[in-house]
PDB file of C-alpha atoms and ligand atoms in Angstrom:
ATOM      1  CA  MET O   8      -5.983 -41.152  22.554  1.00 86.00           C
ATOM      2  CA  ARG O   9      -9.207 -43.044  21.577  1.00 92.00           C
ATOM      3  CA  LEU O  10      -9.647 -43.962  18.098  1.00 92.00           C
ATOM      4  CA  ASP O  11     -12.884 -42.562  17.816  1.00 92.00           C
ATOM      5  CA  LYS O  12     -11.998 -39.271  19.593  1.00 89.00           C
ATOM      6  CA  LEU O  13      -9.120 -38.813  17.268  1.00 89.00           C
ATOM      7  CA  LEU O  14     -11.183 -39.308  14.189  1.00 89.00           C
ATOM      8  CA  ALA O  15     -13.755 -37.117  15.464  1.00 86.00           C
ATOM      9  CA  HIS O  16     -11.071 -34.596  16.367  1.00 81.00           C
ATOM     10  CA  MET O  17      -9.748 -34.736  12.641  1.00 81.00           C
ATOM     11  CA  ASP O  18     -13.408 -33.996  11.405  1.00 77.00           C
ATOM     12  CA  TYR O  19     -14.020 -37.444   9.878  1.00 85.00           C
ATOM     13  CA  GLY O  20     -17.605 -36.908  11.555  1.00 84.00           C
ATOM     14  CA  SER O  21     -19.398 -36.771  14.717  1.00 84.00           C
ATOM     15  CA  ARG O  22     -18.492 -39.153  17.329  1.00 87.00           C
ATOM     16  CA  LYS O  23     -21.418 -41.221  16.378  1.00 91.00           C
ATOM     17  CA  GLU O  24     -20.519 -41.338  12.631  1.00 92.00           C
ATOM     18  CA  VAL O  25     -16.744 -42.240  13.147  1.00 92.00           C
ATOM     19  CA  LYS O  26     -17.828 -45.051  15.633  1.00 94.00           C
ATOM     20  CA  GLU O  27     -19.856 -46.258  12.502  1.00 94.00           C
ATOM     21  CA  LEU O  28     -16.736 -46.188  10.307  1.00 93.00           C
ATOM     22  CA  ILE O  29     -14.887 -48.115  12.780  1.00 95.00           C
ATOM     23  CA  ARG O  30     -17.469 -50.741  13.507  1.00 95.00           C
ATOM     24  CA  LYS O  31     -17.943 -51.163   9.494  1.00 94.00           C
ATOM     25  CA  GLY O  32     -14.181 -51.997   9.550  1.00 94.00           C
ATOM     26  CA  TYR O  33     -13.131 -49.113   7.394  1.00 94.00           C
ATOM     27  CA  VAL O  34     -10.465 -48.024   9.704  1.00 95.00           C
ATOM     28  CA  LEU O  35      -6.951 -49.648  10.178  1.00 94.00           C
ATOM     29  CA  VAL O  36      -4.205 -49.056  12.563  1.00 94.00           C
ATOM     30  CA  ASN O  37      -0.754 -50.235  11.626  1.00 93.00           C
ATOM     31  CA  GLY O  38      -2.468 -52.283   8.857  1.00 92.00           C
ATOM     32  CA  ASN O  39      -4.854 -54.073  11.267  1.00 93.00           C
ATOM     33  CA  VAL O  40      -8.843 -53.468  10.874  1.00 95.00           C
ATOM     34  CA  ILE O  41      -9.846 -52.101  14.366  1.00 94.00           C
ATOM     35  CA  LYS O  42     -13.475 -52.391  14.874  1.00 94.00           C
ATOM     36  CA  ASP O  43     -13.179 -51.450  18.574  1.00 90.00           C
ATOM     37  CA  ASP O  44     -14.016 -47.668  18.887  1.00 85.00           C
ATOM     38  CA  ASP O  45     -12.340 -47.205  22.354  1.00 88.00           C
ATOM     39  CA  TYR O  46      -8.921 -48.565  20.725  1.00 92.00           C
ATOM     40  CA  LYS O  47      -5.803 -46.555  22.162  1.00 94.00           C
ATOM     41  CA  VAL O  48      -3.944 -45.084  19.463  1.00 92.00           C
ATOM     42  CA  ASP O  49      -0.610 -43.311  19.637  1.00 89.00           C
ATOM     43  CA  GLU O  50      -1.623 -40.365  17.491  1.00 84.00           C
ATOM     44  CA  PHE O  51       1.998 -39.368  17.002  1.00 81.00           C
ATOM     45  CA  ASN O  52       3.420 -42.878  15.955  1.00 86.00           C
ATOM     46  CA  ASP O  53       0.975 -45.066  14.763  1.00 90.00           C
ATOM     47  CA  GLU O  54      -0.050 -45.387  10.981  1.00 92.00           C
ATOM     48  CA  ILE O  55      -3.901 -44.858  10.732  1.00 93.00           C
ATOM     49  CA  ASN O  56      -5.702 -45.382   7.397  1.00 93.00           C
ATOM     50  CA  ILE O  57      -9.520 -44.900   6.653  1.00 93.00           C
ATOM     51  CA  LEU O  58      -9.682 -47.443   3.691  1.00 88.00           C
ATOM     52  CA  ASP O  59      -6.839 -46.368   1.420  1.00 86.00           C
ATOM     53  CA  SER O  60      -6.030 -42.838   2.897  1.00 87.00           C
ATOM     54  CA  GLU O  61      -3.624 -42.219   5.580  1.00 89.00           C
ATOM     55  CA  ILE O  62      -4.540 -39.886   8.382  1.00 87.00           C
ATOM     56  CA  LYS O  63      -1.979 -37.423   9.697  1.00 82.00           C
ATOM     57  CA  TYR O  64      -2.678 -36.140  13.240  1.00 82.00           C
ATOM     58  CA  GLU O  65      -1.637 -32.630  13.725  1.00 82.00           C
ATOM     59  CA  GLU O  66      -1.764 -31.383  17.540  1.00 82.00           C
ATOM     60  CA  PHE O  67      -1.624 -27.897  16.402  1.00 91.00           C
ATOM     61  CA  ILE O  68      -3.494 -25.943  13.652  1.00 92.00           C
ATOM     62  CA  TYR O  69      -2.146 -22.781  12.298  1.00 95.00           C
ATOM     63  CA  ILE O  70      -4.457 -20.487  10.002  1.00 96.00           C
ATOM     64  CA  MET O  71      -3.811 -17.263   8.222  1.00 97.00           C
ATOM     65  CA  LEU O  72      -7.443 -15.598   7.852  1.00 98.00           C
ATOM     66  CA  ASN O  73      -7.993 -12.478   5.931  1.00 98.00           C
ATOM     67  CA  LYS O  74     -10.431 -11.031   8.147  1.00 98.00           C
ATOM     68  CA  PRO O  75     -13.550  -9.008   6.647  1.00 98.00           C
ATOM     69  CA  ASP O  76     -15.237  -6.052   8.185  1.00 98.00           C
ATOM     70  CA  GLY O  77     -18.204  -6.983  10.539  1.00 98.00           C
ATOM     71  CA  TYR O  78     -16.393  -9.972  12.400  1.00 98.00           C
ATOM     72  CA  VAL O  79     -15.406  -9.853  16.062  1.00 98.00           C
ATOM     73  CA  SER O  80     -11.785 -11.332  16.883  1.00 97.00           C
ATOM     74  CA  ALA O  81     -13.427 -13.638  19.558  1.00 95.00           C
ATOM     75  CA  THR O  82     -14.511 -17.323  20.087  1.00 94.00           C
ATOM     76  CA  TYR O  83     -18.097 -16.204  20.862  1.00 92.00           C
ATOM     77  CA  ASP O  84     -20.076 -13.054  20.499  1.00 95.00           C
ATOM     78  CA  PHE O  85     -23.642 -12.226  21.337  1.00 94.00           C
ATOM     79  CA  ASN O  86     -24.324  -9.813  18.746  1.00 94.00           C
ATOM     80  CA  ASN O  87     -21.982 -10.383  15.665  1.00 96.00           C
ATOM     81  CA  PRO O  88     -20.287 -13.275  13.916  1.00 97.00           C
ATOM     82  CA  THR O  89     -17.052 -14.159  14.991  1.00 97.00           C
ATOM     83  CA  VAL O  90     -13.966 -14.706  12.838  1.00 97.00           C
ATOM     84  CA  LEU O  91     -14.319 -18.577  13.847  1.00 96.00           C
ATOM     85  CA  ASP O  92     -17.632 -18.583  12.128  1.00 95.00           C
ATOM     86  CA  LEU O  93     -15.626 -18.268   8.762  1.00 96.00           C
ATOM     87  CA  ILE O  94     -13.648 -21.474   9.382  1.00 93.00           C
ATOM     88  CA  ASN O  95     -15.977 -24.424   8.995  1.00 80.00           C
ATOM     89  CA  ASP O  96     -13.582 -26.919   9.677  1.00 76.00           C
ATOM     90  CA  TYR O  97     -11.953 -27.934  13.060  1.00 75.00           C
ATOM     91  CA  LYS O  98     -14.985 -27.186  15.119  1.00 74.00           C
ATOM     92  CA  LYS O  99     -13.661 -29.383  17.824  1.00 73.00           C
ATOM     93  CA  ARG O 100     -10.110 -28.091  17.964  1.00 82.00           C
ATOM     94  CA  ASN O 101     -10.385 -25.250  20.073  1.00 88.00           C
ATOM     95  CA  LEU O 102      -9.256 -22.549  17.936  1.00 94.00           C
ATOM     96  CA  PHE O 103      -8.953 -19.161  18.894  1.00 96.00           C
ATOM     97  CA  PRO O 104      -7.759 -15.505  17.219  1.00 97.00           C
ATOM     98  CA  VAL O 105      -4.023 -14.578  18.423  1.00 96.00           C
ATOM     99  CA  GLY O 106      -4.922 -11.070  19.645  1.00 92.00           C
ATOM    100  CA  ARG O 107      -7.493  -8.874  18.414  1.00 95.00           C
ATOM    101  CA  LEU O 108      -8.578  -6.734  15.391  1.00 98.00           C
ATOM    102  CA  ASP O 109     -11.413  -4.249  15.717  1.00 98.00           C
ATOM    103  CA  ILE O 110     -14.656  -5.395  14.172  1.00 98.00           C
ATOM    104  CA  ASP O 111     -14.180  -2.889  11.217  1.00 98.00           C
ATOM    105  CA  THR O 112     -10.471  -3.771  10.912  1.00 98.00           C
ATOM    106  CA  VAL O 113      -9.358  -6.089   7.947  1.00 98.00           C
ATOM    107  CA  GLY O 114      -6.481  -8.326   7.108  1.00 98.00           C
ATOM    108  CA  LEU O 115      -3.951 -10.829   8.542  1.00 98.00           C
ATOM    109  CA  LEU O 116      -5.201 -12.626  11.660  1.00 98.00           C
ATOM    110  CA  LEU O 117      -3.486 -15.724  13.002  1.00 97.00           C
ATOM    111  CA  ILE O 118      -5.912 -18.579  14.252  1.00 97.00           C
ATOM    112  CA  THR O 119      -4.517 -21.339  16.261  1.00 97.00           C
ATOM    113  CA  ASN O 120      -4.990 -23.760  19.010  1.00 94.00           C
ATOM    114  CA  ASP O 121      -1.352 -23.429  19.895  1.00 95.00           C
ATOM    115  CA  GLY O 122      -1.778 -21.592  23.429  1.00 95.00           C
ATOM    116  CA  ALA O 123       2.030 -21.663  23.990  1.00 95.00           C
ATOM    117  CA  LEU O 124       2.910 -19.702  20.686  1.00 95.00           C
ATOM    118  CA  ALA O 125      -0.012 -17.183  21.202  1.00 95.00           C
ATOM    119  CA  HIS O 126       1.127 -16.510  24.612  1.00 94.00           C
ATOM    120  CA  LYS O 127       4.677 -16.059  23.316  1.00 93.00           C
ATOM    121  CA  LEU O 128       3.630 -13.705  20.385  1.00 93.00           C
ATOM    122  CA  LEU O 129       1.148 -11.622  22.466  1.00 91.00           C
ATOM    123  CA  SER O 130       3.568 -11.187  25.394  1.00 87.00           C
ATOM    124  CA  PRO O 131       4.273  -7.428  25.681  1.00 79.00           C
ATOM    125  CA  LYS O 132       7.975  -8.517  26.086  1.00 85.00           C
ATOM    126  CA  SER O 133       7.990 -10.114  22.783  1.00 89.00           C
ATOM    127  CA  HIS O 134       7.707  -6.855  20.743  1.00 91.00           C
ATOM    128  CA  VAL O 135       6.443  -8.576  17.527  1.00 94.00           C
ATOM    129  CA  ASP O 136       6.168  -5.835  14.963  1.00 95.00           C
ATOM    130  CA  LYS O 137       2.506  -5.486  13.465  1.00 96.00           C
ATOM    131  CA  LYS O 138       2.356  -3.208  10.343  1.00 98.00           C
ATOM    132  CA  TYR O 139      -1.000  -1.815   9.158  1.00 98.00           C
ATOM    133  CA  TYR O 140      -2.097  -0.059   6.096  1.00 98.00           C
ATOM    134  CA  LEU O 141      -4.453   2.866   6.632  1.00 98.00           C
ATOM    135  CA  LYS O 142      -6.380   5.579   5.241  1.00 98.00           C
ATOM    136  CA  TYR O 143      -7.439   8.550   7.185  1.00 98.00           C
ATOM    137  CA  GLU O 144      -8.800  12.017   7.195  1.00 98.00           C
ATOM    138  CA  GLY O 145      -6.927  14.830   8.238  1.00 97.00           C
ATOM    139  CA  LYS O 146      -3.972  16.798   7.127  1.00 96.00           C
ATOM    140  CA  TYR O 147      -0.484  14.850   6.885  1.00 96.00           C
ATOM    141  CA  ASP O 148       2.543  16.650   8.447  1.00 94.00           C
ATOM    142  CA  GLU O 149       6.289  15.692   8.179  1.00 95.00           C
ATOM    143  CA  SER O 150       6.347  15.855  12.034  1.00 96.00           C
ATOM    144  CA  PHE O 151       4.346  12.478  12.323  1.00 97.00           C
ATOM    145  CA  ILE O 152       7.336  10.499  11.357  1.00 97.00           C
ATOM    146  CA  LYS O 153       9.380  11.866  14.508  1.00 97.00           C
ATOM    147  CA  LYS O 154       6.308  11.925  16.521  1.00 98.00           C
ATOM    148  CA  PHE O 155       5.424   8.132  15.976  1.00 98.00           C
ATOM    149  CA  GLN O 156       9.320   7.653  16.556  1.00 98.00           C
ATOM    150  CA  ASP O 157       9.639   9.385  19.770  1.00 97.00           C
ATOM    151  CA  GLY O 158       6.522   7.703  20.974  1.00 97.00           C
ATOM    152  CA  ILE O 159       2.829   8.792  20.657  1.00 97.00           C
ATOM    153  CA  VAL O 160       0.924   9.853  23.854  1.00 97.00           C
ATOM    154  CA  LEU O 161      -2.580   8.362  23.864  1.00 96.00           C
ATOM    155  CA  ASP O 162      -5.779  10.184  25.140  1.00 95.00           C
ATOM    156  CA  ASP O 163      -5.473   8.059  28.293  1.00 95.00           C
ATOM    157  CA  GLY O 164      -1.802   9.388  28.820  1.00 96.00           C
ATOM    158  CA  TYR O 165      -0.160   6.194  27.807  1.00 96.00           C
ATOM    159  CA  LYS O 166       3.181   6.754  25.968  1.00 97.00           C
ATOM    160  CA  CYS O 167       3.414   4.395  23.226  1.00 96.00           C
ATOM    161  CA  MET O 168       6.625   2.503  22.278  1.00 96.00           C
ATOM    162  CA  SER O 169       8.473   3.676  19.236  1.00 96.00           C
ATOM    163  CA  ALA O 170       6.664   3.040  15.927  1.00 97.00           C
ATOM    164  CA  SER O 171       7.229   3.832  12.404  1.00 98.00           C
ATOM    165  CA  PHE O 172       4.895   6.016  10.260  1.00 98.00           C
ATOM    166  CA  ILE O 173       5.403   5.673   6.420  1.00 98.00           C
ATOM    167  CA  ASP O 174       3.616   8.166   4.441  1.00 97.00           C
ATOM    168  CA  LEU O 175       2.287   6.867   1.199  1.00 98.00           C
ATOM    169  CA  GLY O 176       0.677  10.264  -0.060  1.00 96.00           C
ATOM    170  CA  ASN O 177      -2.921  10.595  -0.631  1.00 96.00           C
ATOM    171  CA  ASN O 178      -3.913  10.228   3.014  1.00 98.00           C
ATOM    172  CA  GLU O 179      -2.725   6.688   2.975  1.00 98.00           C
ATOM    173  CA  ALA O 180       0.181   5.501   5.051  1.00 98.00           C
ATOM    174  CA  TYR O 181       1.803   2.313   6.694  1.00 98.00           C
ATOM    175  CA  ILE O 182       2.006   2.346  10.513  1.00 98.00           C
ATOM    176  CA  ILE O 183       4.253  -0.422  12.246  1.00 98.00           C
ATOM    177  CA  ILE O 184       3.724  -1.035  15.985  1.00 97.00           C
ATOM    178  CA  LYS O 185       5.293  -3.327  18.690  1.00 95.00           C
ATOM    179  CA  GLU O 186       2.452  -3.496  20.928  1.00 93.00           C
ATOM    180  CA  GLY O 187      -1.275  -4.125  20.858  1.00 90.00           C
ATOM    181  CA  LYS O 188      -3.029  -1.336  22.924  1.00 92.00           C
ATOM    182  CA  PHE O 189      -7.048  -1.080  22.559  1.00 93.00           C
ATOM    183  CA  HIS O 190      -7.614   0.755  19.205  1.00 96.00           C
ATOM    184  CA  GLN O 191      -3.915   1.583  19.211  1.00 97.00           C
ATOM    185  CA  VAL O 192      -3.509   2.923  15.778  1.00 98.00           C
ATOM    186  CA  LYS O 193      -6.732   4.669  15.515  1.00 98.00           C
ATOM    187  CA  ARG O 194      -5.947   6.487  18.822  1.00 98.00           C
ATOM    188  CA  MET O 195      -2.229   7.240  17.608  1.00 98.00           C
ATOM    189  CA  MET O 196      -3.726   8.900  14.495  1.00 98.00           C
ATOM    190  CA  GLU O 197      -6.134  10.914  16.725  1.00 98.00           C
ATOM    191  CA  SER O 198      -3.432  12.189  18.870  1.00 97.00           C
ATOM    192  CA  VAL O 199      -2.006  13.870  15.715  1.00 97.00           C
ATOM    193  CA  GLY O 200      -5.398  15.076  14.564  1.00 97.00           C
ATOM    194  CA  CYS O 201      -6.537  12.554  12.180  1.00 98.00           C
ATOM    195  CA  ASN O 202      -9.210   9.973  11.758  1.00 98.00           C
ATOM    196  CA  VAL O 203      -8.591   6.525  10.673  1.00 98.00           C
ATOM    197  CA  THR O 204     -11.270   5.475   7.788  1.00 98.00           C
ATOM    198  CA  PHE O 205      -9.931   2.129   6.907  1.00 98.00           C
ATOM    199  CA  LEU O 206      -7.476  -0.162   8.467  1.00 98.00           C
ATOM    200  CA  LYS O 207      -5.970  -3.238   7.387  1.00 98.00           C
ATOM    201  CA  ARG O 208      -3.208  -5.392   9.195  1.00 98.00           C
ATOM    202  CA  VAL O 209      -0.660  -6.585   6.372  1.00 98.00           C
ATOM    203  CA  SER O 210       2.032  -8.450   8.478  1.00 97.00           C
ATOM    204  CA  PHE O 211       2.263  -9.789  12.086  1.00 96.00           C
ATOM    205  CA  GLY O 212       5.881 -10.543  12.872  1.00 93.00           C
ATOM    206  CA  ASN O 213       7.589 -12.468  10.033  1.00 92.00           C
ATOM    207  CA  LEU O 214       4.144 -13.264   8.460  1.00 96.00           C
ATOM    208  CA  SER O 215       2.799 -11.297   5.919  1.00 97.00           C
ATOM    209  CA  LEU O 216      -0.873 -11.295   4.648  1.00 98.00           C
ATOM    210  CA  ASP O 217      -1.159 -13.651   1.383  1.00 97.00           C
ATOM    211  CA  GLU O 218      -2.807 -11.032  -0.813  1.00 93.00           C
ATOM    212  CA  SER O 219      -4.296 -13.876  -2.986  1.00 96.00           C
ATOM    213  CA  LEU O 220      -6.513 -14.671   0.003  1.00 97.00           C
ATOM    214  CA  GLU O 221      -9.842 -12.891  -0.415  1.00 97.00           C
ATOM    215  CA  GLU O 222     -11.431 -10.974   2.572  1.00 97.00           C
ATOM    216  CA  GLY O 223     -13.174 -13.851   4.666  1.00 97.00           C
ATOM    217  CA  LYS O 224     -10.978 -16.575   3.276  1.00 97.00           C
ATOM    218  CA  TRP O 225      -8.323 -18.632   4.950  1.00 96.00           C
ATOM    219  CA  ARG O 226      -5.429 -21.177   4.450  1.00 95.00           C
ATOM    220  CA  HIS O 227      -3.115 -23.300   6.759  1.00 93.00           C
ATOM    221  CA  LEU O 228       0.299 -21.459   7.282  1.00 95.00           C
ATOM    222  CA  THR O 229       3.189 -23.213   5.588  1.00 92.00           C
ATOM    223  CA  ILE O 230       5.829 -25.092   7.704  1.00 87.00           C
ATOM    224  CA  GLU O 231       8.221 -22.330   6.983  1.00 92.00           C
ATOM    225  CA  GLU O 232       5.605 -19.638   7.989  1.00 94.00           C
ATOM    226  CA  VAL O 233       4.915 -21.616  11.444  1.00 93.00           C
ATOM    227  CA  GLU O 234       8.953 -21.817  12.055  1.00 92.00           C
ATOM    228  CA  SER O 235       9.411 -18.260  11.288  1.00 92.00           C
ATOM    229  CA  LEU O 236       6.665 -17.274  14.087  1.00 91.00           C
ATOM    230  CA  LYS O 237       8.333 -19.400  16.547  1.00 88.00           C
TER     231      LYS O 237
HETATM  232  N1  URA Z  30      -5.341  -0.611  15.916  1.00 71.31           N
HETATM  233  C1  URA Z  30      -6.503  -0.340  15.951  1.00 71.31           C
HETATM  234  O1  URA Z  30      -6.987   0.862  16.178  1.00 71.31           O
HETATM  235  N2  URA Z  30      -7.263  -1.216  15.519  1.00 71.31           N
HETATM  236  C2  URA Z  30      -7.223  -2.564  15.411  1.00 71.31           C
HETATM  237  O2  URA Z  30      -7.956  -3.337  14.883  1.00 71.31           O
HETATM  238  C3  URA Z  30      -5.652  -2.824  15.284  1.00 71.31           C
HETATM  239  C4  URA Z  30      -4.844  -1.924  15.804  1.00 71.31           C
END
């Protein structure tokens, strides 16, 4: 990869700004000052420094976002801010959300540029567990547990895969589903005569929402978290 492209990718500045850093002699490759901005580097094996700090190029970025209400799970939207507007870094790294949460759903959203992992996690064959915490209006009935286990039939006739309904009392519950149909949790609750008033995703596969992340905040996944998803 060209040296200036790599530095711009890593958010050390615009292409113009990083060219300036290179021309000023601030950038070293394997210990040698390089003043040539189209110098080709091996981004995985060369040692690249800006003055004293070493730069580690990571091809893939994995971010856990605690999605707030009011943001669309997309890379672009005409009317509303998107979840990517909450991530100021990595503008040039082609990040995208893995799957969708409704605009009013909060909680765990994975954001990455690793298309292969996203594809694997979202594939209907993967059956990744998604756990939601919800508040709802309507009357709880013990029969919910079996109905969810047996497969709720949605308004369009689709029979959901077996899911778990865990009653928390006080019109609160956890629901664990293995698929991701449009408005699935809300529609499952409608089918048992209830209306979801608050929905938060608390886990996705082996990944749990870091409760120390306030809504709207994000952090990188740890290596262990990335491995657990793979
Ligand atoms: N189910 C829903 O109804 N909405 C979501 O955002 C996620 C799951």
